[in-house]
Every structure is written in C-alpha cells, then in structure tokens.
Amino acid sequence: MTAALVAAGLGIIPGTAQAADPVPAAAGVAEAIAKAATSEGFHSPADRTIRTTLPGAAAANGKTNARTAAPQAAQSAQTAQSAPAAVAAADAGANPALAVDVSGTSYTAHGIELTTLITSADFALGVVVDWGDGKTDTATAQGNTELHHSHTYDKSGEYQVKVTVTDTANAVQAANGGAFLTPGSDFTPHTPTRLLDTRDGTGAPATKVPGLGSVRVKIAGNAAVPAGVTAVALNVTVTETVDSGYVTAWPGTGYDRPGTSNLNYTAGRSVPNLVIVPVGEDGYVELYNGGPQPVDLIADVTGYFTRASAGGYTSMTPARFVDTREGLGASRGKLAARTAFTTRIGGLQGVPQGITAVALNVTVTEPGGPGHLTAFSGDGPVPTASNLNFASGQTVANAVIVPVAADGTIKVFNGSWSAAHVVVDVVGYYSKDGKAAFLPFTPFRTLDTREEAYGWPGGRFRAREYITQGFTPEAATGVEAYVLNTTVTGTGGTGYLSVAPSPHPLPAEGAPAAPAAPRPGSSTLNWTAGETVPNLVQASDGDHGVITFWNQGYQDADLVLDVFGVYQSK
C-alpha cells in the first residue's frame, strides 16, 4: 500500500479494533495542574488593612460603650495588643483592632480560592468580597473569624480583589485585598513570522547549533510580540541534519531542561513540528539539539499567550475540511506549484463565525518534488515562514495554528515548484467567546510502549488497534483539551496515527473492556518504514476524560506521549 493511499485516513479497510490495556495518566495530570496553577497568588497581611469610620460613629460608639463598658473595654484592650499597632491606633473607639488578612491562591486556570482572617471584638460583622470583575459575594461573621470563598473568572487577566468587613454597631469598616493574576492565559494569533534561522543569522549567529548544544530565541518584544507573554506557539524546523537526534524547547534560563522532546530527526531530513512552550522571565525560549552533530534550526511564531483577555480555546472532534484528492473544501486535484487555495473554516461543521484562529492538522501527500506548505489568514499576504517541509513523494503532517480572516477563511500556499495534494483537519478554534485558557506544565511523559512503565504492561503498539488513556482526574474541572506531543517510532511499514476522544469511560478494574469506538477518519501524523515522526496534537478528552490513540497502519510500531499543558475553563 502506498503512502498516498494511507495518507490522512483514506484507503484503509476498517477492521475490528481491540483496545490495549488502558493506561492511567490522571495522577500525573492532577499533580501538574495543581503545581502550575498554584504558582500565582497574593497575600495582603492584616497590617495593610484600611479602616474607615462610618457616619454616626460617635453616637454608635457612645451607645455601645454605655452597654458594654467593662467587658468590651477589657476584650478590646486584649485584642488590640495582638493587632498591628498602626491598625489599633486608627480608631480609639469600640472594636479598635478590627483588621483583615487576605490570601488568594488558585488550583485551576481561572479559579481563585480566597482565605480571609478577621481580627475583631465580639460583634456581628458584614463581609463583602469584591472579585474585581463586577461580581461580589456576601457573608456574615462574629468576632475573630476565618472565611473561605471561591470564584471562577470568565476570562484571563489581572483582577483587584477586595474584602470589606463592616461593624455596623460601632460604625467602623475595614478593607484589604490584592491583585490576582489568573494562572491561565488567552491566545492571540500572529501572522507567521520568522524569529530564528541559523542558516542566515536571523535571531542568532549564522552558525549551526552544535551537538548537545542550544540556541536562545527572543520572544517578548520581538516581531510585535508583547512583554508579559507567558507562552508562545512556534513552528520549529530542524534542517541540514547529518545524524539522528531530537530537539527540546523550554523556557531556558532559570528552568531545568525537561527530559521530553518536541521533534525527532534523522540524517538528511528536514523535520518541522509545532511547539507551544512557556516563555522565560527574560522573554526568551531555548532550543536544545539533542543529537551528536550540528544542525540548523528555524523558528516561526504563529501566536502567543498572555493574561490579557483574548481568544479562549474550544476543542472539537477532529473534522476534515479540505482534501484536494476528493475536491473537499478546495478544487479537486493537486495544488499547483507556487499557488494557494482559499477555504472557509468559520461557519462550517460546527465551527462558529467570528473565530480569531483555528487549530489544524495539515498533511501534504504525493508531492512531485521537495518544498514546503504555509497556512495563513484568508485576507493576508503569503508569509515568508513555513508550516511543514517535505521531500518528493513524502507524506508529512504537522499541527498548525492559523489566524482566521473576518470572513472565516484561511489560505494554504504550496511553496514547492511541483504540485501536491493537501489535507486539512480541524481540531479546535480560538474565539473571544471561548472560555478555556492555556495552563502550561513542566512537560512529562505519560506513555512509552518501549518501556514497561507509565502503567504500560509491555509490548508494542499493535497494528490496527488502539490505546486508551485516562487523562482528566476527578479533581480537575473544566478541562477542554490537552496539549500533547505524539511520537511514533520503530515503524515497520507505512501508516498513520489518529487521536480522538473516547465515547466511553475507562472500565473499572476487572471489568470488561469498553466497546470499540468508531475508527476515526482524520490523521495526526503519518509515517513510513523506519521513521521516527513527532507531531503536536491539541486533543479533547471528551465527556469521559479519555483519549484514544489509533495505530492505523498494518505493522506494529511504538508510541510515545508527552504532556505539555491543558486548556481549562474553570
């Protein structure tokens, strides 16, 4: 069977899939979400309390003091000794020690957990929590009290949280709070722009990256990417390779390089892959060449994440929008050399109008010669950047995030001097109405079928079968999709990988396997014999927190899964 027939899900006769043993990933995901989300928060101690004397304070204090002169005086004096002097001195009347200590933490992309410690004499108190987004919560308290509140913001950003405690009996009010920065970030698309090319000195000296060496790429403040960027979507390409190796992207200075990889390469091949990577505090990311020999590296920015309210992500079951072999979404027949087609995404197959960007898997097949493909906005000029590179006759897939024009269209340009077929699958989209924000993790591996680890019982990824993996733990809410890097290696023939949410929950321990799901018609990556092929995938885990990975070839292979982050709406 030829690569052209296998490419992107056509030409395969459906078989009866039998699930491999389910692989649990939820424990690692729960720990990663908690660790990533709790990196943000604030604490405003009681000595920052602002006290206000309300109208009628003299009369109120006179009545209160007359009623409770002896016991309250004694209690107030004792309480005042434990409160900050600045606060106690602010009001010589009843309840002089009234103060508020406020802490805000988070365990999700948009959520805040608020702890309020109130120091007060034994009076009835009214409490108002202003979340800074136009919403408030109220509560009542009595004397010294600890209160807990939680809130979920609709969009990413910085919010001024304020807690106000009112002692009506003594006509005094105390307030405190702080600035809360959501851990999750929203996406802004960027016209594909080259930030690094070691072949010509763009962004770094014009010299190859040495074996086991790295190169730094300036992100913040470069090519109109703003300061304060939290993560970036880069299309990274390795070329001029003379040996096998891999590339790892990470924030660089101040961060440990993870033990995962973003793309793998072999001698003589140019390999691209989309990378979503956190940006270091200095505004850079670093690319490590894990091979023994020097290589050239290219990095093109296609978008970035900030805590400013922008585009939230919505996942979908992968859907085919373009296949030039069938005339789907574009004219039937190969895309001619040095030309582009326009296709509409917004308003079709459940994708709404008004989206700002779309997450795609783009596949080229049956090219007549070497070249590259570039996807870009339907109303923009052809960028100098590329999304995937290919050789003559090669089938190559790559994840792409593309800005979408106001009319809902994108374009795909064939940069080769020969015609080629193009396939486009949509896996999700970004919009102002989208609520899921990106929460990056320290990357970690959840599966490697070459090793009896990660809960894997051993054995290869069998031909025509699938592996189910449970991702979302019970503690994680509002998960929209995961950012994964899938790598297939040890291939014995031609095939492709499909990734889709499972329509069934994981079976309980000892229970029969869930029934087979429909075999997906979309593809995530394609391979030929002897290749190691990576591709990023933004995968929904559906209604049951489970993702299915299908080996759509007729020979066994090995599968490696690395998790880089999550889109979360809570």
XYZ file of C-alpha atoms in Angstrom:
570
model
C 0.000 0.000 0.000
C 1.411 3.396 -0.955
C 1.898 6.340 1.360
C -0.552 8.300 -0.775
C -3.330 5.808 -0.103
C -2.650 5.685 3.605
C -2.259 9.446 4.000
C -4.790 11.078 6.266
C -7.189 8.218 6.587
C -8.107 7.012 3.103
C -7.540 3.599 1.582
C -7.640 1.657 4.863
C -10.195 -1.133 5.188
C -11.794 -0.776 8.642
C -11.112 -3.657 10.984
C -12.344 -4.631 14.408
C -10.244 -2.775 16.939
C -9.407 -4.322 20.281
C -8.316 -1.938 22.998
C -4.953 -2.402 24.565
C -4.918 -2.280 28.356
C -5.989 1.206 29.484
C -3.131 3.429 30.634
C -3.736 5.845 33.541
C -2.324 9.372 33.250
C -4.712 11.162 35.590
C -2.425 11.153 38.636
C 0.365 12.950 36.797
C -2.086 15.382 35.234
C -3.666 16.258 38.585
C -0.262 16.981 40.098
C 0.786 19.045 37.066
C -2.396 21.161 37.106
C -2.068 21.852 40.815
C 1.611 22.764 40.535
C 1.110 25.034 37.529
C -1.945 26.833 38.908
C -0.594 27.482 42.400
C 2.355 29.438 41.023
C 0.154 32.566 41.119
C -1.485 34.189 44.132
C -1.243 37.024 46.635
C -1.189 37.678 50.378
C -2.060 41.006 51.944
C -1.385 40.864 55.712
C -3.550 42.500 58.354
C -1.224 45.487 58.801
C -2.305 46.666 55.337
C -5.919 46.989 56.436
C -7.572 50.317 55.620
C -10.036 51.374 58.340
C -12.866 53.791 57.748
C -15.067 55.466 60.391
C -18.630 55.479 59.125
C -21.173 58.306 59.618
C -22.760 58.184 63.070
C -19.664 56.659 64.625
C -19.683 58.912 67.722
C -23.297 58.159 68.595
C -22.880 54.468 67.866
C -19.740 54.206 69.931
C -21.395 56.082 72.804
C -24.298 53.637 72.905
C -22.045 50.635 72.562
C -19.675 51.782 75.240
C -22.524 52.510 77.627
C -23.922 48.995 77.160
C -20.673 47.084 77.307
C -18.254 49.367 79.076
C -16.486 46.909 81.347
C -16.422 43.610 79.378
C -15.882 45.151 75.953
C -13.166 47.503 77.169
C -11.258 44.562 78.593
C -11.700 42.432 75.460
C -10.836 45.315 73.086
C -7.683 46.090 75.040
C -6.614 42.431 74.918
C -7.376 42.146 71.158
C -5.618 45.403 70.364
C -2.395 44.081 71.844
C -2.331 41.310 69.220
C -3.306 43.527 66.275
C -0.832 45.713 64.365
C -0.183 48.988 66.156
C -0.983 51.054 63.073
C -4.424 49.499 62.843
C -5.186 49.682 66.550
C -4.240 53.343 66.695
C -6.522 54.225 63.792
C -9.684 54.157 65.936
C -9.801 54.707 69.649
C -13.475 53.742 69.835
C -15.020 50.306 70.275
C -13.524 47.446 68.210
C -10.228 49.287 67.611
C -8.470 46.100 66.494
C -10.752 45.348 63.527
C -8.438 44.115 60.762
C -8.476 41.828 57.703
C -5.803 39.440 56.392
C -6.489 38.233 52.816
C -4.803 35.448 50.788
C -5.707 34.387 47.247
C -4.475 31.159 45.657
C -5.565 29.058 42.698
C -5.657 25.438 41.619
C -7.131 25.981 38.152
C -6.592 28.221 35.123
C -9.331 30.749 36.022
C -10.222 29.954 39.628
C -9.317 31.655 42.894
C -9.560 30.305 46.439
C -9.777 33.163 48.955
C -8.956 32.914 52.670
C -9.968 35.838 54.899
C -8.765 36.088 58.515
C -10.762 38.658 60.500
C -9.496 40.107 63.785
C -12.379 41.668 65.706
C -14.007 42.108 69.080
C -17.140 40.019 69.574
C -19.506 41.994 67.339
C -21.690 40.985 64.391
C -19.927 41.719 61.096
C -20.987 42.022 57.481
C -18.491 40.829 54.839
C -18.422 41.733 51.139
C -15.970 40.135 48.698
C -15.474 42.159 45.513
C -13.842 39.876 42.916
C -12.844 42.734 40.617
C -14.922 41.539 37.658
C -18.199 43.177 38.646
C -19.272 40.244 40.834
C -19.467 40.092 44.628
C -20.162 37.601 47.403
C -21.518 38.433 50.848
C -21.278 36.729 54.212
C -21.774 37.362 57.927
C -19.331 36.753 60.748
C -18.936 37.245 64.508
C -15.692 38.332 66.120
C -12.447 36.598 65.186
C -13.290 34.518 62.106
C -11.715 32.612 59.204
C -13.746 32.648 55.962
C -13.240 30.798 52.676
C -14.649 31.784 49.284
C -14.049 30.562 45.727
C -14.686 32.203 42.376
C -14.132 31.499 38.685
C -13.301 34.290 36.251
C -14.729 34.177 32.757
C -11.519 35.385 31.102
C -7.822 35.569 31.822
C -6.411 38.730 33.336
C -5.443 40.626 36.462
C -8.242 41.342 38.934
C -8.275 43.563 42.032
C -9.812 41.524 44.854
C -11.118 43.421 47.888
C -12.659 42.192 51.138
C -14.652 44.731 53.175
C -15.744 43.992 56.756
C -18.343 46.256 58.365
C -19.076 46.552 62.090
C -22.394 48.385 61.997
C -22.776 48.526 65.769
C -19.576 50.552 66.082
C -19.821 52.309 62.691
C -16.383 51.143 61.576
C -15.259 49.393 58.413
C -12.038 47.574 57.484
C -10.891 46.616 53.973
C -7.949 44.757 52.465
C -7.136 42.836 49.282
C -4.697 42.421 46.429
C -4.144 41.866 42.728
C -4.873 38.342 41.495
C -3.357 37.201 38.209
C -5.078 34.189 36.661
C -2.674 31.286 36.037
C -4.305 30.601 32.646
C -3.553 32.634 29.523
C -5.532 33.521 26.397
C -4.301 33.215 22.812
C -3.585 35.943 20.304
C -2.854 34.822 16.721
C 0.190 36.247 14.968
C 0.979 36.456 11.274
C 3.560 33.690 10.791
C 6.909 35.449 11.232
C 10.443 34.092 11.321
C 12.235 34.705 14.640
C 15.173 32.325 14.163
C 17.122 30.940 11.219
C 20.647 29.818 11.990
C 21.350 29.454 8.265
C 21.295 33.217 7.629
C 21.723 34.765 11.076
C 18.097 35.643 11.782
C 17.755 35.895 15.554
C 21.128 34.248 16.236
C 24.612 33.992 14.725
C 24.724 32.344 11.299
C 26.173 29.093 12.543
C 24.776 25.630 13.201
C 23.622 24.656 16.674
C 26.293 22.229 17.937
C 25.529 18.703 19.015
C 24.208 18.670 22.593
C 24.134 22.473 22.419
C 21.346 25.044 22.346
C 20.298 28.394 20.916
C 18.192 31.090 22.590
C 15.256 32.696 20.766
C 13.995 36.146 21.756
C 10.186 36.140 22.015
C 8.930 39.054 24.157
C 9.395 42.374 22.401
C 10.301 40.695 19.113
C 8.158 40.954 15.955
C 5.377 42.775 17.867
C 5.072 40.016 20.500
C 4.381 41.984 23.705
C 6.171 41.963 27.015
C 4.472 39.799 29.623
C 3.895 36.940 27.192
C 3.501 33.667 29.115
C 3.824 31.120 26.295
C 4.341 31.081 22.547
C 3.295 28.917 19.596
C 6.333 28.299 17.400
C 6.787 26.217 14.304
C 10.251 24.735 14.822
C 12.117 23.146 11.924
C 15.402 21.254 12.042
C 17.358 21.001 8.773
C 20.827 20.226 7.373
C 20.968 17.109 9.527
C 23.786 14.574 9.213
C 22.806 12.233 12.056
C 19.813 11.312 14.191
C 18.708 13.380 17.159
C 15.920 15.398 18.729
C 15.039 18.976 19.683
C 13.640 20.129 23.028
C 12.083 23.570 23.644
C 11.881 25.036 27.170
C 11.893 28.460 28.877
C 15.664 28.426 29.241
C 17.495 30.447 31.887
C 16.360 29.560 35.394
C 14.486 26.406 34.306
C 15.650 22.805 34.131
C 15.567 21.328 30.645
C 12.829 18.648 30.590
C 13.545 15.071 29.644
C 10.954 15.167 26.859
C 11.373 16.017 23.171
C 9.427 18.212 20.756
C 10.663 16.772 17.481
C 12.917 13.951 16.286
C 15.059 13.885 13.162
C 17.230 11.560 11.087
C 20.126 12.241 8.746
C 19.254 14.188 5.617
C 15.707 15.084 6.677
C 14.143 18.472 7.412
C 11.550 17.979 10.165
C 9.028 20.582 11.412
C 6.770 20.496 14.446
C 4.504 22.963 16.196
C 5.705 23.770 19.719
C 3.731 25.502 22.475
C 6.270 26.456 25.110
C 6.315 28.771 28.165
C 8.431 31.900 27.773
C 11.117 32.569 30.371
C 11.020 35.609 32.624
C 13.740 37.151 30.460
C 11.476 36.869 27.378
C 13.367 34.002 25.712
C 12.882 30.314 24.953
C 15.717 27.896 24.333
C 16.034 25.144 21.732
C 18.297 22.201 22.548
C 19.873 19.971 19.893
C 19.870 16.506 21.446
C 21.826 14.957 18.562
C 25.613 14.426 18.427
C 26.111 16.523 15.282
C 25.414 20.216 14.461
C 22.091 21.167 12.850
C 20.349 24.301 11.609
C 17.217 25.406 13.447
C 14.342 27.615 12.265
C 11.550 29.030 14.441
C 8.449 30.858 13.184
C 5.967 32.439 15.616
C 2.277 31.813 14.864
C 0.732 33.144 18.074
C 1.272 33.835 21.749
C -0.455 33.608 25.124
C -0.916 36.452 27.615
C -3.062 37.121 30.656
C -4.894 39.822 28.747
C -8.418 38.810 27.764
C -8.105 37.489 24.209
C -9.012 34.210 22.492
C -10.133 31.229 24.548
C -9.904 27.712 23.112
C -12.745 25.380 22.116
C -11.904 21.797 21.156
C -13.797 19.579 18.746
C -13.645 16.048 17.474
C -11.194 16.244 14.536
C -13.107 17.040 11.341
C -11.880 17.037 7.743
C -12.328 20.385 5.981
C -10.045 20.010 2.947
C -8.922 17.092 0.816
C -7.755 18.003 -2.681
C -7.865 14.316 -3.697
C -11.663 14.475 -3.404
C -12.366 18.138 -4.048
C -13.431 18.684 -0.431
C -13.049 22.329 0.608
C -10.914 23.131 -2.444
C -10.703 22.292 -6.132
C -10.165 18.635 -6.896
C -6.638 17.881 -7.978
C -3.169 18.700 -6.745
C -2.413 22.201 -5.542
C -0.245 23.697 -8.268
C 3.306 24.839 -7.636
C 3.737 28.273 -6.049
C -0.011 28.809 -5.686
C -2.510 28.942 -2.796
C -6.107 27.955 -2.270
C -8.628 29.691 -0.002
C -11.003 27.677 2.152
C -13.616 28.679 4.694
C -13.458 27.417 8.277
C -15.786 29.745 10.209
C -19.458 28.799 9.913
C -18.881 25.197 8.785
C -19.130 21.823 10.570
C -19.952 23.372 13.923
C -17.206 25.999 13.877
C -18.857 29.389 14.539
C -18.334 32.633 12.687
C -16.120 35.240 14.303
C -13.279 32.943 15.371
C -9.817 34.518 15.593
C -7.669 31.444 14.899
C -8.010 27.754 14.161
C -6.006 24.701 15.257
C -5.358 22.419 12.300
C -3.544 19.299 11.286
C -2.225 19.869 7.753
C -0.973 16.968 5.632
C 0.842 17.047 2.291
C 0.924 13.900 0.175
C 2.068 12.845 -3.314
C 4.314 15.892 -3.821
C 6.170 15.886 -7.133
C 9.249 17.465 -5.575
C 10.632 18.980 -2.392
C 9.054 22.074 -0.901
C 7.007 23.498 1.942
C 3.441 24.475 2.843
C 2.392 27.682 4.573
C -1.046 28.259 6.124
C -2.134 31.844 6.807
C -5.106 34.184 7.139
C -7.519 34.366 4.219
C -7.007 38.139 3.889
C -3.219 38.246 4.318
C -0.186 38.061 2.027
C 1.925 34.898 1.824
C 4.322 34.903 4.813
C 7.985 34.020 4.496
C 7.520 31.391 7.222
C 6.598 27.740 6.613
C 4.496 25.178 8.478
C 5.821 21.927 7.092
C 8.620 20.766 4.795
C 8.563 17.751 2.529
C 10.632 15.765 0.056
C 9.483 14.325 -3.246
C 6.847 11.641 -2.725
C 6.793 12.128 1.046
C 3.627 12.258 3.166
C 4.089 14.724 6.047
C 1.621 16.041 8.625
C 2.070 18.922 11.047
C -0.048 20.749 13.605
C -0.723 24.377 12.684
C -2.389 27.327 14.444
C -3.574 29.855 11.855
C -5.148 33.326 12.119
C -8.596 33.401 10.504
C -9.844 36.303 8.380
C -13.030 38.185 9.254
C -14.910 36.186 6.614
C -13.845 32.906 8.264
C -11.263 31.905 5.647
C -7.667 30.729 5.610
C -5.235 30.087 2.769
C -2.694 27.319 2.176
C 0.302 28.048 -0.081
C 2.368 25.376 -1.856
C 5.946 26.672 -1.781
C 7.211 23.822 -3.942
C 7.996 24.006 -7.641
C 5.881 20.858 -8.033
C 2.192 20.133 -7.390
C 0.996 18.262 -4.289
C -2.187 17.103 -2.586
C -3.204 18.807 0.670
C -5.424 17.573 3.512
C -6.671 19.799 6.359
C -8.302 18.557 9.575
C -9.690 20.994 12.172
C -9.160 20.047 15.842
C -10.298 23.256 17.577
C -10.542 27.027 17.378
C -9.929 30.251 19.323
C -12.514 32.989 19.790
C -13.468 35.895 22.042
C -16.307 33.732 23.367
C -14.024 30.789 24.107
C -13.507 30.336 27.839
C -10.666 27.785 28.036
C -7.289 29.289 28.925
C -3.918 27.639 28.447
C -2.130 26.361 31.543
C 1.375 25.104 30.669
C 3.029 22.278 32.588
C 6.570 21.221 33.106
C 6.443 18.579 30.330
C 6.230 14.974 31.452
C 5.882 11.589 29.759
C 2.744 9.515 30.247
C 3.466 6.605 27.881
C 6.338 4.903 26.088
C 5.471 1.477 24.700
C 9.176 0.651 24.524
C 9.278 0.585 28.333
C 7.236 -1.282 30.927
C 6.493 1.898 32.782
C 3.787 4.561 32.998
C 1.291 1.773 33.745
C 2.032 0.129 30.389
C 2.028 -3.696 30.590
C 4.610 -4.053 27.837
C 4.534 -4.839 24.153
C 4.356 -2.694 21.061
C 1.558 -0.537 19.689
C -0.178 -3.225 17.687
C -1.313 -2.723 14.105
C -4.960 -1.723 13.606
C -5.511 -1.455 17.370
C -5.819 1.411 19.798
C -4.645 2.528 23.218
C -6.973 4.358 25.590
C -5.570 6.694 28.207
C -7.492 8.340 31.030
C -6.404 11.960 31.418
C -8.745 14.161 33.433
C -8.748 13.360 37.152
C -11.827 13.961 39.283
C -10.089 16.919 40.938
C -9.633 18.745 37.630
C -12.699 20.570 36.327
C -13.416 22.455 33.136
C -10.742 20.709 31.053
C -11.290 21.475 27.367
C -8.238 19.824 25.790
C -4.669 18.685 26.363
C -1.548 19.808 24.525
C 0.353 16.609 23.752
C 3.363 15.638 21.718
C 2.835 12.296 19.992
C 5.839 10.419 18.607
C 5.703 7.192 16.612
C 8.933 5.233 16.221
C 10.120 1.723 15.354
C 7.812 1.636 12.346
C 7.793 -1.470 10.182
C 5.807 -0.058 7.277
C 3.542 2.760 6.200
C 0.764 4.042 8.441
C -0.765 6.933 10.306
C -1.889 7.839 13.816
C -5.363 9.069 14.735
C -6.193 10.765 18.027
C -9.773 11.293 19.223
C -11.809 11.494 22.452
C -13.299 8.199 23.565
C -17.109 7.930 23.658
C -16.767 5.522 26.602
C -15.375 5.845 30.139
C -12.464 3.714 31.255
C -13.760 0.375 32.564
C -13.472 -0.337 36.265
C -10.661 -2.621 37.361
C -11.527 -6.182 36.424
C -14.486 -5.124 34.263
C -14.750 -5.991 30.554
C -13.167 -3.583 28.084
C -15.351 -0.802 26.708
C -16.784 -1.426 23.241
C -14.718 -0.272 20.288
C -15.286 3.311 19.192
C -15.782 4.220 15.543
C -12.443 4.309 13.738
C -11.507 7.998 13.123
C -11.179 9.279 9.584
C -8.704 12.026 10.467
C -4.932 11.734 10.902
C -2.476 13.253 13.342
C 0.800 12.068 11.839
C 1.953 9.827 9.001
C 4.975 7.539 8.787
C 6.870 5.182 6.522
C 9.080 2.225 7.446
C 11.972 3.052 9.751
C 10.853 6.601 10.558
C 10.527 8.392 13.878
C 7.789 11.008 13.463
C 6.574 13.560 16.041
C 3.560 15.853 15.944
C 1.847 18.122 18.429
C -1.860 17.478 18.998
C -4.417 19.521 20.920
C -6.688 16.692 21.928
C -10.087 16.793 23.584
C -10.686 14.113 26.209
C -14.442 14.229 25.583
C -17.162 13.660 28.155
C -15.301 10.893 29.983
C -11.769 12.260 30.343
C -10.387 9.595 27.995
C -8.338 9.933 24.773
C -7.887 7.130 22.230
C -4.760 6.689 20.081
C -5.158 4.535 16.956
C -2.441 2.737 15.005
C -3.984 2.944 11.529
C -1.151 1.018 9.867
C -0.766 -2.688 9.210
C 2.515 -3.107 11.108
C 3.303 -2.700 14.786
C 5.029 0.462 15.992
C 5.938 2.218 19.238
C 4.135 5.239 20.667
C 5.489 7.940 22.992
C 3.214 10.545 24.636
C 4.397 13.726 26.348
C 2.022 16.214 28.023
C 2.826 19.938 27.762
C -0.269 21.647 29.130
C -4.027 21.876 29.362
C -6.801 24.212 28.234
C -9.115 24.812 31.186
C -12.232 26.968 31.542
C -12.505 26.902 35.352
